[in-house]
């Protein structure tokens, strides 16, 4: 199949080597970008490394994979017809349902014809003489385009820790972020899973039901609150659909573009009983609403500790063995790593076929042919699952050899951490756009509205360039540096920089420790709009 696709790619080359725009990635961002640019009449090609659509939702198909933003919100809002006709079945959509939705959108807007699959981009080079990008695919195909748009995803480059001996493991090895298409049967198998982030929290309860035994290897415990997933409430669905535009508008005015109900009160002004009531109500409702319980949870350590202790008390209530409950209890700031939503996560540790192994003091020594070893003790395993996360926000971009003006590579430019203006454009790299790049709200928000805002901004920018006879747009060095300072200033007013999160790149050995996302969706959108109104302030148009 791959050879046939390669031949097809070569045949296409002759007709598509001169494009207006190349979009890299066919997930939510790439698909909408293609749609918007086609509306503007541009000749566009999308290159996708995988064999089909979906981006992160194509590759993250591990057992239990599900979105943690509610389905009525985690969907496109650009088409009223689409948002009216699509019917979600659950409060939080499962990975297969999201993939169905993405395919439905691609068919409805006839997007597939401009997408080339099995086409991993390995190089993108800006040719200064002709002011165009040359984009090269792994199989050697080259195209050139005026605009190069990276829709490569924030969480798409998997983190594969360099465990000693990993290559000699004889059992089945999986990564949650790159899960095979076929169903994996764990029944009768002894399974090990490394990691306890969102992916592990979702998959552990499902795998535990099937496996003979499940060993969970945990380095740092996470805060996990109930998702309370359930079939979609038909009344709520009708109410939202009756006024979808306003529902979206209200959410877009919230800090994370999610319908969290924010309490305008400090946790420290409330009595112990009042706090307990507020946390308990939100715990019972489920979801990220827990984070809105008080207005100072991410800015005041003492306030945060009240929420953290509430979750720890729940862990002690749910988990039968007090020693296991203690190992599962986090002590970092709640929310400085992404809060996890669960269905039966803590309850799973009461099963007799589940063992929690604490790596906090004794790391994995090495992987061996039939399992792994920790301080001389061997754990025989048939299957090993790496739920070890991603080289977030910059990983997928830096996997491509991107060269801008004067031959400078993005890798060199970002050697001390990513620098970008608005998370959209990079000084030295004209006509290159990054959708939800570092320096934009992206992963701290509902990704769908964030993606749509970026795509719309980029489409309007390209329209303006064409109508005004400009050939190139480039962020100025000064604007870019000021933006990087601003992103860090905003972050430093919160507690989000206080732990070893992937927001800071701290999960990847050697990655510069820089807080990458921008905190606050509405302020960000206002800033983007203001810049346009001020004739693309901070950009050089030529
Ligand atoms: P993650 O949150 O980065 O978790 C990775 C886990 O692997 C952590 O527990 C980490 O421990 C552990 N780990 C990494 N390297 C290790 C090593 N060398 N030895 C032992 N343990 C190691 O990754 P994720 O769970 O895939 O989630 C990433 C993000 O994807 C989430 O935060 C979320 O934004 C998104 N996501 C969302 C959903 C959803 O919508 N429901 C589902 C899955 C993922 P440490 O904490 O000690 O580093």
Coordinates of C-alpha atoms and ligand atoms in Angstrom, one line a residue:
X1 CA 0.0 0.0 0.0
X2 CA 2.8 2.4 0.9
X3 CA 4.5 1.8 -2.5
X4 CA 1.3 2.6 -4.3
X5 CA 1.0 5.8 -2.3
X6 CA 4.6 6.7 -3.1
X7 CA 4.0 6.2 -6.8
X8 CA 0.9 8.3 -6.5
X9 CA 2.8 11.0 -4.7
X10 CA 5.3 11.1 -7.5
X11 CA 2.6 11.4 -10.1
X12 CA 1.0 14.2 -8.2
X13 CA 4.4 16.1 -8.0
X14 CA 4.2 17.2 -11.6
X15 CA 1.0 19.0 -11.1
X16 CA 1.4 20.4 -7.6
X17 CA 5.0 21.5 -7.3
X18 CA 4.0 25.1 -7.4
X19 CA 1.5 25.8 -4.6
X20 CA 0.2 28.8 -2.8
X21 CA 0.3 27.1 0.5
X22 CA 1.5 23.9 2.1
X23 CA -0.2 22.8 5.3
X24 CA 1.7 20.1 7.4
X25 CA -0.6 17.9 9.4
X26 CA -4.2 16.7 8.8
X27 CA -5.6 16.9 12.3
X28 CA -8.2 19.5 13.5
X29 CA -5.9 22.4 12.7
X30 CA -4.7 21.3 9.3
X31 CA -8.2 20.4 8.1
X32 CA -9.7 23.7 9.0
X33 CA -6.7 25.6 7.6
X34 CA -7.2 23.8 4.3
X35 CA -10.9 24.7 4.3
X36 CA -10.2 28.4 5.0
X37 CA -7.5 28.7 2.4
X38 CA -9.5 27.0 -0.2
X39 CA -12.4 29.5 0.5
X40 CA -9.9 32.2 -0.3
X41 CA -9.1 30.6 -3.6
X42 CA -5.6 29.4 -2.8
X43 CA -4.1 26.3 -4.3
X44 CA -3.2 24.2 -1.2
X45 CA -1.8 20.8 -0.4
X46 CA -1.8 19.1 3.0
X47 CA 0.9 16.6 3.8
X48 CA 0.2 14.1 6.5
X49 CA 2.7 11.6 7.9
X50 CA 0.0 9.1 9.0
X51 CA -2.1 6.9 6.6
X52 CA -5.3 8.8 7.5
X53 CA -6.9 11.9 9.0
X54 CA -7.1 12.8 12.7
X55 CA -3.6 13.8 13.9
X56 CA -3.5 13.2 17.6
X57 CA -6.9 11.5 17.5
X58 CA -5.5 9.1 14.9
X59 CA -2.5 8.0 16.9
X60 CA -3.8 8.1 20.5
X61 CA -6.1 5.1 20.2
X62 CA -5.1 3.4 23.5
X63 CA -7.8 1.7 25.5
X64 CA -10.0 4.3 27.2
X65 CA -8.8 7.3 25.1
X66 CA -11.3 10.0 25.5
X67 CA -11.3 13.8 25.4
X68 CA -11.3 15.6 28.8
X69 CA -13.2 18.6 27.4
X70 CA -16.9 18.1 27.0
X71 CA -18.0 17.0 23.5
X72 CA -20.5 19.9 23.0
X73 CA -17.5 22.2 23.4
X74 CA -14.7 20.2 21.8
X75 CA -15.9 20.6 18.3
X76 CA -15.7 23.1 15.4
X77 CA -17.8 26.2 15.6
X78 CA -17.1 27.6 12.1
X79 CA -20.2 26.0 10.6
X80 CA -23.6 26.4 12.2
X81 CA -24.9 23.7 10.0
X82 CA -22.2 21.3 11.1
X83 CA -22.6 22.0 14.8
X84 CA -26.4 21.5 14.5
X85 CA -26.3 18.3 12.6
X86 CA -23.6 16.4 14.4
X87 CA -24.8 14.4 17.4
X88 CA -22.4 13.5 20.2
X89 CA -23.4 10.5 22.3
X90 CA -21.5 11.1 25.5
X91 CA -20.6 14.0 27.8
X92 CA -16.9 13.4 26.8
X93 CA -16.3 11.9 23.4
X94 CA -14.3 8.8 23.0
X95 CA -11.4 8.6 20.6
X96 CA -13.3 6.6 18.0
X97 CA -16.2 9.0 18.1
X98 CA -13.9 12.0 17.6
X99 CA -12.2 10.3 14.7
X100 CA -15.7 9.6 13.1
X101 CA -16.4 13.3 13.6
X102 CA -13.2 14.4 11.9
X103 CA -13.9 12.1 9.0
X104 CA -17.4 13.4 8.7
X105 CA -16.1 17.0 8.6
X106 CA -13.6 16.0 5.9
X107 CA -16.3 14.4 3.8
X108 CA -18.8 17.2 4.3
X109 CA -16.3 19.9 3.1
X110 CA -14.7 17.6 0.6
X111 CA -11.2 18.0 2.1
X112 CA -9.6 14.6 1.3
X113 CA -8.8 15.5 -2.3
X114 CA -6.1 18.0 -1.2
X115 CA -4.5 15.8 1.4
X116 CA -1.6 13.5 0.7
X117 CA -1.2 10.8 3.3
X118 CA 1.9 8.7 4.2
X119 CA 3.9 11.8 3.5
X120 CA 6.2 12.8 6.4
X121 CA 7.8 16.2 5.7
X122 CA 11.5 16.1 6.5
X123 CA 12.6 19.5 5.4
X124 CA 11.2 23.0 4.8
X125 CA 13.6 25.6 3.4
X126 CA 13.0 29.3 2.7
X127 CA 14.4 30.4 -0.6
X128 CA 15.2 34.0 -0.2
X129 CA 15.7 34.7 -3.9
X130 CA 12.1 33.7 -4.9
X131 CA 10.6 34.2 -1.4
X132 CA 9.1 30.7 -1.4
X133 CA 9.3 27.7 0.8
X134 CA 10.6 24.4 -0.6
X135 CA 9.0 21.5 1.3
X136 CA 10.5 18.0 1.0
X137 CA 8.8 14.8 1.9
X138 CA 10.7 11.7 3.1
X139 CA 10.3 9.9 -0.2
X140 CA 12.1 12.7 -2.0
X141 CA 9.1 14.6 -3.4
X142 CA 9.6 18.4 -3.4
X143 CA 7.1 21.1 -3.7
X144 CA 7.3 24.9 -3.3
X145 CA 4.8 27.3 -1.9
X146 CA 4.5 30.9 -0.8
X147 CA 3.2 30.0 2.6
X148 CA 4.1 27.1 4.9
X149 CA 1.7 26.4 7.7
X150 CA 2.6 24.0 10.5
X151 CA -0.4 22.2 11.8
X152 CA 1.8 19.6 13.4
X153 CA 0.1 19.5 16.9
X154 CA 1.3 20.3 20.4
X155 CA 1.3 16.7 21.6
X156 CA 2.3 14.6 18.6
X157 CA 6.0 13.9 19.1
X158 CA 6.1 11.0 21.6
X159 CA 8.6 10.9 24.4
X160 CA 10.5 7.7 24.4
X161 CA 12.7 7.7 27.5
X162 CA 16.1 6.2 27.0
X163 CA 15.6 3.2 29.3
X164 CA 18.7 1.0 29.3
X165 CA 17.9 -2.3 27.5
X166 CA 14.6 -1.1 25.9
X167 CA 15.7 -2.6 22.5
X168 CA 16.1 -6.1 23.9
X169 CA 12.6 -6.4 25.4
X170 CA 11.1 -9.5 23.8
X171 CA 7.4 -8.8 24.8
X172 CA 5.0 -6.5 23.1
X173 CA 6.0 -2.8 23.4
X174 CA 3.5 0.1 23.0
X175 CA 3.4 3.8 23.4
X176 CA 0.0 5.3 24.3
X177 CA 0.7 8.2 21.8
X178 CA 1.4 5.9 18.9
X179 CA -1.1 3.0 19.5
X180 CA -1.7 0.4 16.8
X181 CA -4.9 0.3 14.8
X182 CA -5.8 -3.2 15.7
X183 CA -7.4 -4.2 19.0
X184 CA -4.8 -5.4 21.5
X185 CA -5.9 -8.3 23.7
X186 CA -4.4 -8.2 27.1
X187 CA -6.3 -11.1 28.6
X188 CA -4.1 -13.6 30.3
X189 CA -1.1 -11.2 30.0
X190 CA 1.1 -9.6 32.6
X191 CA 1.2 -6.0 31.6
X192 CA 3.4 -3.1 32.8
X193 CA 2.6 0.5 32.3
X194 CA 5.1 3.3 32.9
X195 CA 3.7 6.7 33.7
X196 CA 0.6 8.1 35.4
X197 CA -0.4 11.1 33.4
X198 CA -3.7 11.6 31.6
X199 CA -3.1 8.8 29.1
X200 CA -2.3 6.3 31.8
X201 CA -5.1 7.4 34.0
X202 CA -7.6 6.7 31.2
X203 CA -6.1 3.4 30.1
X204 CA -5.2 1.8 33.5
X205 CA -8.8 1.0 34.6
X206 CA -9.6 -0.6 31.2
X207 CA -6.5 -2.6 30.9
X208 CA -6.8 -3.8 34.5
X209 CA -10.2 -5.4 33.7
X210 CA -8.6 -7.5 31.0
X211 CA -5.0 -8.3 32.1
X212 CA -4.0 -11.2 34.3
X213 CA -1.9 -8.7 36.2
X214 CA -1.1 -5.0 35.8
X215 CA 2.0 -3.3 37.2
X216 CA 1.8 0.5 37.3
X217 CA 5.2 2.1 37.5
X218 CA 4.7 5.6 38.9
X219 CA 7.4 8.2 39.2
X220 CA 5.2 11.2 40.2
X221 CA 1.5 10.9 41.3
X222 CA -1.0 13.2 39.7
X223 CA -4.2 14.9 40.8
X224 CA -7.1 13.1 39.4
X225 CA -10.7 14.2 39.6
X226 CA -13.8 12.3 38.4
X227 CA -14.9 13.0 34.8
X228 CA -18.4 11.7 35.5
X229 CA -18.9 10.7 31.9
X230 CA -22.4 9.7 30.9
X231 CA -24.7 9.7 27.9
X232 CA -25.2 13.2 26.6
X233 CA -28.1 14.9 28.4
X234 CA -30.7 15.5 25.6
X235 CA -32.1 18.5 27.4
X236 CA -28.7 20.1 27.8
X237 CA -27.9 19.3 24.1
X238 CA -31.2 20.9 23.0
X239 CA -30.5 24.0 25.1
X240 CA -27.0 24.4 23.7
X241 CA -28.0 23.9 20.1
X242 CA -30.9 26.4 20.4
X243 CA -28.3 29.1 21.0
X244 CA -24.9 27.5 20.0
X245 CA -23.3 30.8 18.9
X246 CA -23.9 32.4 22.3
X247 CA -22.8 29.3 24.1
X248 CA -19.5 29.4 22.2
X249 CA -19.2 33.2 22.7
X250 CA -19.6 32.9 26.5
X251 CA -17.0 30.1 26.6
X252 CA -14.5 32.0 24.5
X253 CA -14.6 34.8 27.1
X254 CA -13.4 32.4 29.8
X255 CA -9.7 32.0 30.6
X256 CA -9.4 28.5 29.1
X257 CA -12.2 28.8 26.5
X258 CA -14.0 26.1 28.5
X259 CA -17.3 26.5 30.3
X260 CA -15.8 26.3 33.7
X261 CA -17.9 28.1 36.3
X262 CA -15.5 30.4 38.2
X263 CA -16.2 31.4 41.8
X264 CA -15.1 34.9 42.4
X265 CA -14.0 34.2 45.9
X266 CA -10.6 33.4 47.6
X267 CA -10.3 30.0 49.1
X268 CA -8.7 31.7 52.1
X269 CA -11.8 33.9 52.7
X270 CA -14.0 30.8 53.0
X271 CA -14.4 28.8 56.1
X272 CA -13.2 25.2 56.1
X273 CA -16.8 24.0 55.9
X274 CA -17.6 26.3 53.0
X275 CA -14.5 25.1 51.1
X276 CA -15.4 21.5 51.7
X277 CA -18.9 22.1 50.3
X278 CA -17.6 23.9 47.2
X279 CA -15.0 21.2 46.5
X280 CA -17.4 18.4 47.1
X281 CA -20.1 19.9 44.8
X282 CA -17.6 20.2 42.0
X283 CA -16.1 16.7 42.7
X284 CA -19.6 15.3 42.3
X285 CA -20.3 17.3 39.1
X286 CA -17.0 16.1 37.6
X287 CA -14.7 17.7 35.1
X288 CA -12.4 20.7 35.0
X289 CA -15.0 22.7 36.9
X290 CA -13.1 21.7 40.0
X291 CA -10.4 24.2 39.0
X292 CA -12.9 27.1 39.2
X293 CA -13.8 26.4 42.9
X294 CA -11.9 29.6 44.1
X295 CA -10.3 32.5 42.3
X296 CA -6.8 32.0 43.8
X297 CA -6.1 28.3 43.3
X298 CA -3.4 28.9 40.7
X299 CA -2.0 32.1 42.2
X300 CA -1.8 31.4 46.0
X301 CA 0.1 28.4 47.4
X302 CA -2.0 28.3 50.6
X303 CA -5.2 28.4 48.6
X304 CA -4.0 25.8 46.3
X305 CA -3.1 23.5 49.2
X306 CA -6.7 23.5 50.4
X307 CA -7.8 22.0 47.0
X308 CA -4.8 19.6 46.9
X309 CA -5.6 18.3 50.4
X310 CA -9.2 17.8 49.4
X311 CA -8.1 15.5 46.5
X312 CA -5.7 13.7 48.8
X313 CA -8.5 13.1 51.3
X314 CA -10.6 11.5 48.5
X315 CA -7.7 9.3 47.6
X316 CA -7.5 8.1 51.2
X317 CA -11.3 7.4 51.2
X318 CA -11.3 5.5 47.9
X319 CA -8.1 3.5 48.1
X320 CA -8.3 0.6 50.6
X321 CA -4.6 0.2 51.4
X322 CA -3.3 3.3 53.2
X323 CA 0.3 2.7 51.9
X324 CA -1.0 2.6 48.3
X325 CA -3.1 5.7 49.0
X326 CA 0.0 7.6 50.2
X327 CA 2.0 6.7 47.2
X328 CA -0.8 7.9 44.9
X329 CA -1.0 11.2 46.8
X330 CA 0.6 14.1 45.0
X331 CA 2.3 17.0 46.9
X332 CA 3.0 19.4 44.1
X333 CA 0.8 22.4 43.2
X334 CA -2.6 21.2 41.9
X335 CA -2.9 22.3 38.3
X336 CA 0.8 23.0 37.6
X337 CA 0.7 19.7 35.7
X338 CA -2.5 19.1 33.7
X339 CA -5.3 17.9 36.0
X340 CA -6.4 14.4 35.0
X341 CA -10.0 13.3 34.7
X342 CA -10.9 9.7 35.4
X343 CA -13.4 6.9 35.4
X344 CA -12.5 4.5 38.3
X345 CA -8.8 5.3 38.4
X346 CA -8.2 5.3 42.1
X347 CA -10.7 2.4 42.6
X348 CA -8.6 0.3 40.2
X349 CA -5.9 0.1 42.9
X350 CA -8.3 -1.9 45.1
X351 CA -8.2 -4.8 42.6
X352 CA -6.1 -7.8 43.5
X353 CA -4.6 -7.9 40.0
X354 CA -3.1 -4.4 40.1
X355 CA 0.2 -3.5 41.8
X356 CA 1.5 0.1 42.1
X357 CA 5.3 0.3 42.0
X358 CA 6.8 3.6 43.4
X359 CA 9.7 4.8 41.2
X360 CA 10.1 8.1 43.1
X361 CA 13.1 6.8 45.0
X362 CA 14.1 3.8 42.9
X363 CA 14.0 4.4 39.2
X364 CA 13.8 1.7 36.6
X365 CA 17.3 0.2 36.4
X366 CA 16.9 -1.5 33.1
X367 CA 14.5 -3.2 30.7
X368 CA 15.3 -6.9 30.3
X369 CA 14.2 -9.4 27.7
X370 CA 11.2 -10.5 29.7
X371 CA 10.3 -7.5 31.8
X372 CA 12.1 -4.8 33.8
X373 CA 14.4 -4.5 36.8
X374 CA 14.3 -2.1 39.7
X375 CA 17.1 -2.3 42.3
X376 CA 17.8 -6.0 41.5
X377 CA 14.1 -6.9 41.6
X378 CA 12.7 -8.3 38.4
X379 CA 9.2 -7.7 37.1
X380 CA 8.4 -10.3 34.4
X381 CA 6.1 -8.7 31.7
X382 CA 4.4 -9.9 28.5
X383 CA 3.6 -6.4 27.5
X384 CA 5.1 -3.0 28.3
X385 CA 3.2 0.2 27.8
X386 CA 5.0 3.5 27.7
X387 CA 2.5 6.2 28.8
X388 CA 5.4 8.6 29.0
X389 CA 3.9 11.5 27.2
X390 CA 5.3 13.9 24.6
X391 CA 8.0 16.3 23.6
X392 CA 5.3 18.9 23.8
X393 CA 4.8 22.0 21.7
X394 CA 8.2 22.1 20.1
X395 CA 8.9 18.4 19.4
X396 CA 7.0 18.0 16.2
X397 CA 8.2 21.3 14.8
X398 CA 11.9 20.5 15.5
X399 CA 11.6 17.0 14.0
X400 CA 11.4 18.8 10.6
X401 CA 14.6 20.5 9.4
X402 CA 13.2 24.0 9.1
X403 CA 15.6 26.6 7.6
X404 CA 14.7 30.3 7.3
X405 CA 16.6 33.4 6.1
X406 CA 20.4 33.1 5.9
X407 CA 20.2 29.4 6.3
X408 CA 19.4 29.6 10.0
X409 CA 17.7 26.5 11.4
X410 CA 14.7 26.6 13.8
X411 CA 16.6 24.1 15.9
X412 CA 19.5 26.6 16.4
X413 CA 17.2 29.5 16.8
X414 CA 15.3 27.7 19.6
X415 CA 18.4 26.1 21.3
X416 CA 17.7 28.1 24.4
X417 CA 13.9 27.7 24.2
X418 CA 11.3 28.6 21.7
X419 CA 10.9 32.2 20.5
X420 CA 7.9 33.2 18.6
X421 CA 5.6 36.2 18.1
X422 CA 2.1 35.3 19.4
X423 CA 3.0 31.6 18.9
X424 CA 2.1 32.2 15.2
X425 CA 5.2 33.7 13.5
X426 CA 8.9 33.5 14.0
X427 CA 11.5 36.2 13.2
X428 CA 13.9 34.9 10.5
X429 CA 11.2 32.6 9.0
X430 CA 9.0 34.7 6.7
X431 CA 5.6 33.3 5.6
X432 CA 5.9 30.4 8.1
X433 CA 2.9 30.1 10.4
X434 CA 2.6 27.8 13.4
X435 CA -0.9 26.9 14.5
X436 CA -1.0 26.8 18.3
X437 CA 2.8 27.2 18.5
X438 CA 4.7 27.9 21.7
X439 CA 3.7 31.3 23.1
X440 CA 0.0 30.8 22.3
X441 CA -2.7 29.6 24.7
X442 CA -3.1 26.2 23.0
X443 CA -2.7 23.5 25.5
X444 CA -4.0 25.6 28.4
X445 CA -7.3 26.0 26.6
X446 CA -10.0 24.0 24.8
X447 CA -7.8 23.3 21.7
X448 CA -10.7 23.6 19.2
X449 CA -11.5 27.3 19.7
X450 CA -7.8 28.0 20.0
X451 CA -7.1 26.3 16.7
X452 CA -10.0 28.1 15.0
X453 CA -8.8 31.5 16.3
X454 CA -5.3 30.8 14.9
X455 CA -6.5 29.5 11.6
X456 CA -8.9 32.5 11.1
X457 CA -6.1 34.9 12.0
X458 CA -3.7 33.3 9.5
X459 CA -6.3 33.1 6.8
X460 CA -7.2 36.8 7.3
X461 CA -3.5 37.7 7.3
X462 CA -2.9 35.9 4.0
X463 CA -6.0 37.5 2.5
X464 CA -4.7 40.9 3.6
X465 CA -1.2 40.3 2.1
X466 CA -2.7 39.2 -1.2
X467 CA -5.1 42.1 -1.4
X468 CA -2.4 44.6 -0.5
X469 CA 0.2 43.2 -2.8
X470 CA 2.6 42.1 -0.1
X471 CA 4.7 39.0 -0.7
X472 CA 6.1 38.4 2.7
X473 CA 5.2 38.7 6.4
X474 CA 7.8 38.3 9.1
X475 CA 7.7 38.9 12.9
X476 CA 10.3 41.6 13.9
X477 CA 13.0 40.5 16.4
X478 CA 11.9 43.2 18.8
X479 CA 8.2 42.2 18.8
X480 CA 9.2 38.5 19.2
X481 CA 11.4 39.2 22.2
X482 CA 8.9 41.4 23.9
X483 CA 6.3 38.7 23.4
X484 CA 8.5 36.0 24.9
X485 CA 9.1 38.3 27.9
X486 CA 5.4 38.9 28.2
X487 CA 4.5 35.2 28.1
X488 CA 6.9 34.5 30.9
X489 CA 5.7 37.5 33.0
X490 CA 2.1 36.3 32.8
X491 CA 3.2 32.8 33.8
X492 CA 5.3 34.0 36.7
X493 CA 2.3 35.6 38.3
X494 CA 0.9 32.0 38.7
X495 CA 2.0 28.8 40.4
X496 CA 2.1 27.0 37.0
X497 CA 5.8 27.3 36.7
X498 CA 6.5 25.5 40.0
X499 CA 6.7 21.9 39.0
X500 CA 8.4 19.7 36.4
X501 CA 5.7 19.8 33.8
X502 CA 5.7 19.3 30.1
X503 CA 4.5 23.0 29.9
X504 CA 8.0 23.8 30.9
X505 CA 9.7 21.1 28.8
X506 CA 10.8 19.6 32.1
X507 CA 9.8 16.1 31.1
X508 CA 12.5 15.9 28.4
X509 CA 16.1 15.6 29.6
X510 CA 18.1 18.5 28.2
X511 CA 15.2 20.5 27.0
X512 CA 15.5 24.2 28.0
X513 CA 13.2 25.0 30.9
X514 CA 10.9 27.6 29.5
X515 CA 7.2 28.0 30.1
X516 CA 5.7 27.6 26.6
X517 CA 2.0 28.3 26.6
X518 CA 0.4 31.7 27.1
X519 CA -2.0 31.9 30.0
X520 CA -5.4 33.5 29.2
X521 CA -7.4 33.0 26.0
X522 CA -9.5 36.3 26.0
X523 CA -6.5 38.6 26.6
X524 CA -4.6 36.7 23.9
X525 CA -7.4 37.1 21.3
X526 CA -7.7 40.8 22.1
X527 CA -4.0 41.2 21.6
X528 CA -4.1 39.4 18.2
X529 CA -7.0 41.5 17.1
X530 CA -5.3 44.7 18.2
X531 CA -2.2 43.9 16.3
X532 CA -4.2 43.5 13.1
X533 CA -6.0 46.8 13.7
X534 CA -2.6 48.5 14.1
X535 CA -1.7 47.4 10.6
X536 CA 0.1 44.2 11.7
X537 CA 2.1 45.8 14.5
X538 CA 5.3 43.9 15.2
X539 CA 5.5 42.4 11.7
X540 CA 7.5 43.5 8.7
X541 CA 5.4 43.3 5.5
X542 CA 7.4 43.4 2.2
Ligands
LIG1 P1 2.3 13.0 30.6 O1 1.2 13.7 31.3 O2 3.5 13.8 30.2 O3 2.7 11.8 31.6 C1 3.8 11.0 31.3 C2 4.0 10.1 32.5 O4 5.2 9.3 32.2 C3 4.3 10.9 33.8 O5 3.7 10.2 34.8 C4 5.8 10.8 33.9 O6 6.3 10.9 35.2 C5 6.1 9.4 33.3 N1 7.4 9.3 32.8 C6 8.0 10.0 31.8 N2 9.3 9.6 31.7 C7 9.5 8.6 32.6 C8 10.7 7.9 33.0 N3 11.8 8.0 32.4 N4 10.5 7.0 34.1 C9 9.3 6.9 34.7 N5 8.2 7.6 34.4 C10 8.3 8.5 33.4 O7 1.8 12.3 29.3 P2 0.3 11.8 28.9 O8 -0.3 11.1 30.0 O9 0.4 11.2 27.6 O10 -0.5 13.2 28.7 C11 0.1 14.3 28.1 C12 -0.9 15.3 27.8 O11 -1.8 14.9 26.7 C13 -1.9 15.6 28.9 O12 -1.4 16.3 29.9 C14 -3.1 16.2 28.2 O13 -2.9 17.5 27.9 C15 -3.1 15.4 26.9 N6 -4.0 14.2 27.0 C16 -5.3 14.5 27.1 C17 -6.2 13.5 27.3 C18 -7.6 13.8 27.4 O14 -8.1 14.7 26.7 N7 -8.3 13.2 28.3 C19 -5.8 12.2 27.4 C20 -4.4 11.9 27.3 C21 -3.5 13.0 27.1 P3 6.7 12.3 35.8 O15 5.4 13.0 36.1 O16 7.5 12.0 37.0 O17 7.5 13.0 34.7

